[in-house]
CSV table of C-alpha atoms and ligand atoms in Angstrom, one decimal:
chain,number,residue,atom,x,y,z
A,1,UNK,CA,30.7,20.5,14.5
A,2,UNK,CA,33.2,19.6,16.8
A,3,UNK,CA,31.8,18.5,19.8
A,4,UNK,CA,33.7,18.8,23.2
A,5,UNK,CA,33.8,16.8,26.4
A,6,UNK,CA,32.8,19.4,28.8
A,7,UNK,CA,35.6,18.7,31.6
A,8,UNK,CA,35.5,19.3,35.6
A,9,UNK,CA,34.1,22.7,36.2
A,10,UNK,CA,37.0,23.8,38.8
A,11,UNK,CA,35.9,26.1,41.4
A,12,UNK,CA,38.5,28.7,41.0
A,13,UNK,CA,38.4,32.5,43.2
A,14,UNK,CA,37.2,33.9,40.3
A,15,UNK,CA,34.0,32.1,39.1
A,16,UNK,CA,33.7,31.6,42.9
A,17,UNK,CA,33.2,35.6,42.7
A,18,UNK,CA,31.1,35.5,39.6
A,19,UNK,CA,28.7,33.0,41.3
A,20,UNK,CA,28.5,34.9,44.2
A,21,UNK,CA,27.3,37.9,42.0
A,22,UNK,CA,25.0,35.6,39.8
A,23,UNK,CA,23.5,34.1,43.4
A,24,UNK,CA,19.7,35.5,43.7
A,25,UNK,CA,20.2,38.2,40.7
A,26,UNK,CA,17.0,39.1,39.4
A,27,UNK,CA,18.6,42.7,37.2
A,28,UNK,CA,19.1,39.7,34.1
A,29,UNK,CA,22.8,41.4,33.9
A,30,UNK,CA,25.0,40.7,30.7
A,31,UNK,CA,28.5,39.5,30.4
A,32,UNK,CA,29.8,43.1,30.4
A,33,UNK,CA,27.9,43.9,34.0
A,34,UNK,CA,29.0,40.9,35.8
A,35,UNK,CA,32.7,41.6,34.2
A,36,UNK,CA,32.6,45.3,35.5
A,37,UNK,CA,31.8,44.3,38.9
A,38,UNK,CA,33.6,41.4,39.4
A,39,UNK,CA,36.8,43.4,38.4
A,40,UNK,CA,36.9,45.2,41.7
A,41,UNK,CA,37.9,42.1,43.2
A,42,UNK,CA,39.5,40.6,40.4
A,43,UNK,CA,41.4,43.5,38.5
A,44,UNK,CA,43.5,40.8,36.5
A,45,UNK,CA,41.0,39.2,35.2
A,46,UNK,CA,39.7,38.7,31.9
A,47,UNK,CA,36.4,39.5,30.3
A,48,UNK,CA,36.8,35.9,28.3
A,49,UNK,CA,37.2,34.6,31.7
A,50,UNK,CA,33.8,35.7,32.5
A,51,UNK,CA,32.3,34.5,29.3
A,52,UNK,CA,33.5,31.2,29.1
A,53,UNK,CA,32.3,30.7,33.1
A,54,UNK,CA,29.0,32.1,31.9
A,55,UNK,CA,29.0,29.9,28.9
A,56,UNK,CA,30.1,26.6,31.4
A,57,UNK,CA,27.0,27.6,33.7
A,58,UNK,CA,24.7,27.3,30.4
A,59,UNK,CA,25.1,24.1,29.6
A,60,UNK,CA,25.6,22.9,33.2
A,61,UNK,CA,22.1,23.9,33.2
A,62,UNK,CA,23.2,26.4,36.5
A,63,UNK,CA,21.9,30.1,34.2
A,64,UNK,CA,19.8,30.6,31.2
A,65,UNK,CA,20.7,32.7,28.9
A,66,UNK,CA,17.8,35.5,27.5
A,67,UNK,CA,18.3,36.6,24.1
A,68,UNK,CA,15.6,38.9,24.7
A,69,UNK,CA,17.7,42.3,24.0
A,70,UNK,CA,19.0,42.1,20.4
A,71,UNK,CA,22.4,43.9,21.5
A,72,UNK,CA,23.7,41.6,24.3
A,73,UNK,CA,22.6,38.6,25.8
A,74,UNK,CA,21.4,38.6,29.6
A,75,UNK,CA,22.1,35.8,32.5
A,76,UNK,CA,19.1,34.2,34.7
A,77,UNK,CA,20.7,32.6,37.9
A,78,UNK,CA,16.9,31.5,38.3
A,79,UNK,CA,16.2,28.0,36.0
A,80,UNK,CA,12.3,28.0,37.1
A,81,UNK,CA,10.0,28.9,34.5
A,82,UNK,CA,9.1,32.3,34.4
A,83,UNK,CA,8.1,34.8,31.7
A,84,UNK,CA,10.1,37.9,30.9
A,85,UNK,CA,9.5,41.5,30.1
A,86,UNK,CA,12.0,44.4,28.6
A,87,UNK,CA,12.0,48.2,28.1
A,88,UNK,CA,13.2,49.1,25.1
A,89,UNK,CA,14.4,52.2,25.9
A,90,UNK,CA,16.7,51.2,28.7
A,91,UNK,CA,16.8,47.4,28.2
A,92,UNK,CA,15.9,46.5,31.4
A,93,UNK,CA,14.1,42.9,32.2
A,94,UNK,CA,12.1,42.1,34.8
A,95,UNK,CA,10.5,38.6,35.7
A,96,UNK,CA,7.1,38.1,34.7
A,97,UNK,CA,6.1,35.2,37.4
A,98,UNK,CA,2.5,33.9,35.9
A,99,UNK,CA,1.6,30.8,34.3
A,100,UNK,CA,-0.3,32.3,31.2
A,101,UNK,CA,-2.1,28.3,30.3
A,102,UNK,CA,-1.3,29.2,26.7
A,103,UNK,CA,-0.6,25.9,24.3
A,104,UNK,CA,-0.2,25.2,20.3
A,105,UNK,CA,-3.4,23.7,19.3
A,106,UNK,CA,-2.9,19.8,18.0
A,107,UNK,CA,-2.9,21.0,14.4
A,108,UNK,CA,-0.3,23.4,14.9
A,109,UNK,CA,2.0,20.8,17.0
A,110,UNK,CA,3.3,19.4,14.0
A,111,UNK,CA,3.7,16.6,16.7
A,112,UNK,CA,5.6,18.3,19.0
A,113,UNK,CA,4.7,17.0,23.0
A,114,UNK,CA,5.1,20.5,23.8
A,115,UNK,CA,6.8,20.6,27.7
A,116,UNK,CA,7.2,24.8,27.9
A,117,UNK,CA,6.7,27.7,27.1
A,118,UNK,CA,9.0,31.9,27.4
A,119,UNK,CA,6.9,34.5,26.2
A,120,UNK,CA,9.0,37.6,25.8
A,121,UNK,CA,7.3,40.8,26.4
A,122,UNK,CA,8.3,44.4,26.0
A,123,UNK,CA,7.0,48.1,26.5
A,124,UNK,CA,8.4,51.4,28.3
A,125,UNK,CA,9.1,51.2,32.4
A,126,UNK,CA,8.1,53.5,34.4
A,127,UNK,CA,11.5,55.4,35.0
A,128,UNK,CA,11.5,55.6,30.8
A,129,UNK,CA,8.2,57.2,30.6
A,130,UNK,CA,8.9,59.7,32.8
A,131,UNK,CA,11.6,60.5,30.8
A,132,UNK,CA,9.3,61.0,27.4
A,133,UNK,CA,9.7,57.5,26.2
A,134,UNK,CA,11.4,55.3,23.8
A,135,UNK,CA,14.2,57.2,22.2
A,136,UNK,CA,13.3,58.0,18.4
A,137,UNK,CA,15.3,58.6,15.4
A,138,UNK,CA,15.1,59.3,11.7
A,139,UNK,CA,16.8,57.8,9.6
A,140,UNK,CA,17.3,58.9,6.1
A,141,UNK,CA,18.2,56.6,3.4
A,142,UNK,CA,20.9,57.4,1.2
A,143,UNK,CA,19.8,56.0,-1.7
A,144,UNK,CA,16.9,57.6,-2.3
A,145,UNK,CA,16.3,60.3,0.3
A,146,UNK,CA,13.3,58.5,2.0
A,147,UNK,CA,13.3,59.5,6.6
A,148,UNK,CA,11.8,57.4,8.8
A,149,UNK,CA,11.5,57.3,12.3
A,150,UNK,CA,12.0,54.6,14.5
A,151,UNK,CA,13.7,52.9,17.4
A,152,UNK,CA,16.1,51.2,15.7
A,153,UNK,CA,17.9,51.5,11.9
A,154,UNK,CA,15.6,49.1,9.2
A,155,UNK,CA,18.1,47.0,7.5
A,156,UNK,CA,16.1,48.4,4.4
A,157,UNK,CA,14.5,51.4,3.1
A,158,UNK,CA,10.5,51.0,2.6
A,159,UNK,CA,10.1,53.5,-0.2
A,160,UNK,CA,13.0,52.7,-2.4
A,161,UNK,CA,14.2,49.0,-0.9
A,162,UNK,CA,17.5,49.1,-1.1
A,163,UNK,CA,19.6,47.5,1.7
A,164,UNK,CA,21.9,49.1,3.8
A,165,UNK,CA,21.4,52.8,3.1
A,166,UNK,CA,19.6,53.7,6.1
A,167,UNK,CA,21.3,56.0,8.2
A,168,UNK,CA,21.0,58.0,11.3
A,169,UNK,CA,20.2,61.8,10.5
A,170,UNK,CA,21.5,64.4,12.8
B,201,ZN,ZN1,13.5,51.8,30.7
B,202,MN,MN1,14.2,36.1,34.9
């Protein structure tokens, strides 16, 4: 892999604006979020810009990035440790600020000195479940006719196992 020198990280008007929307964030926004709003200001500018800034911040070690929603990934301008949680109905994260004194026991360690610790929970929030829920849907599998119902498509179908075939009915 070709490894490169990460170079000055100049201040320009625009990451100046995506800072100043990063700066005491706690919504966890994606790359698409921070693009949309930082636009307004910035019509010309690019939605690479914004990735490669956000990508810059990362390994400066400035954001962490939470790959806690398997469709996008999410930003953290806050680097202290702190738990997360995520509705899967909306995808929205919240901080989960409590130190849960969880460890690997010694034979588990492999040994590891372990230093940390991000436990990723998820459920419904409160504006979801008034609103009935997670969203559901079959899916049927093409294959061999099989439904099931679920949150998201299964890569394969459980009566028949064939890859690929599940799709979304109606
Ligand atoms: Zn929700
Ligand atoms: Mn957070």
């Amino acid at each position: 892999m070709e490894r490169r020198k990460e170079t000055g990280f100049k201040l320009t008007p625009q990451r100046l604006a995506i800072l100043a929307y990063l700066d005491g964030n706690t919504n966890h926004p994606a790359a698409e979020d921070i693009y949309r709003d930082v636009r307004k200001s910035f019509p010309t500018m690019s939605f690479a810009t914004v990735y490669n800034t956000l990508e810059a911040l990362k390994r400066r070690g400035e954001i962490i990035e939470l790959t806690i929603d398997p469709e996008r990934k999410h930003y953290d301008p806050n680097t202290d440790p702190h738990h997360h949680l995520i509705c899967l109905s909306c995808k929205r994260i919240v901080d989960v600020h409590k130190d849960f004194k969880i460890n690997i026991p010694r034979a588990q360690r492999q040994g590891f000195r372990v230093t940390g610790n991000h436990i990723e929970f998820y459920g419904v929030c409160p504006d979801c479940m008034k609103k009935g829920g997670v969203d559901m849907a079959v899916f049927k599998c093409e294959e061999c006719g099989a439904t099931k119902e679920g949150r998201c498509k299964p890569k394969k179908c459980s009566k028949c196992g064939a890859s690929g075939t599940m799709k979304k009915e109606g």
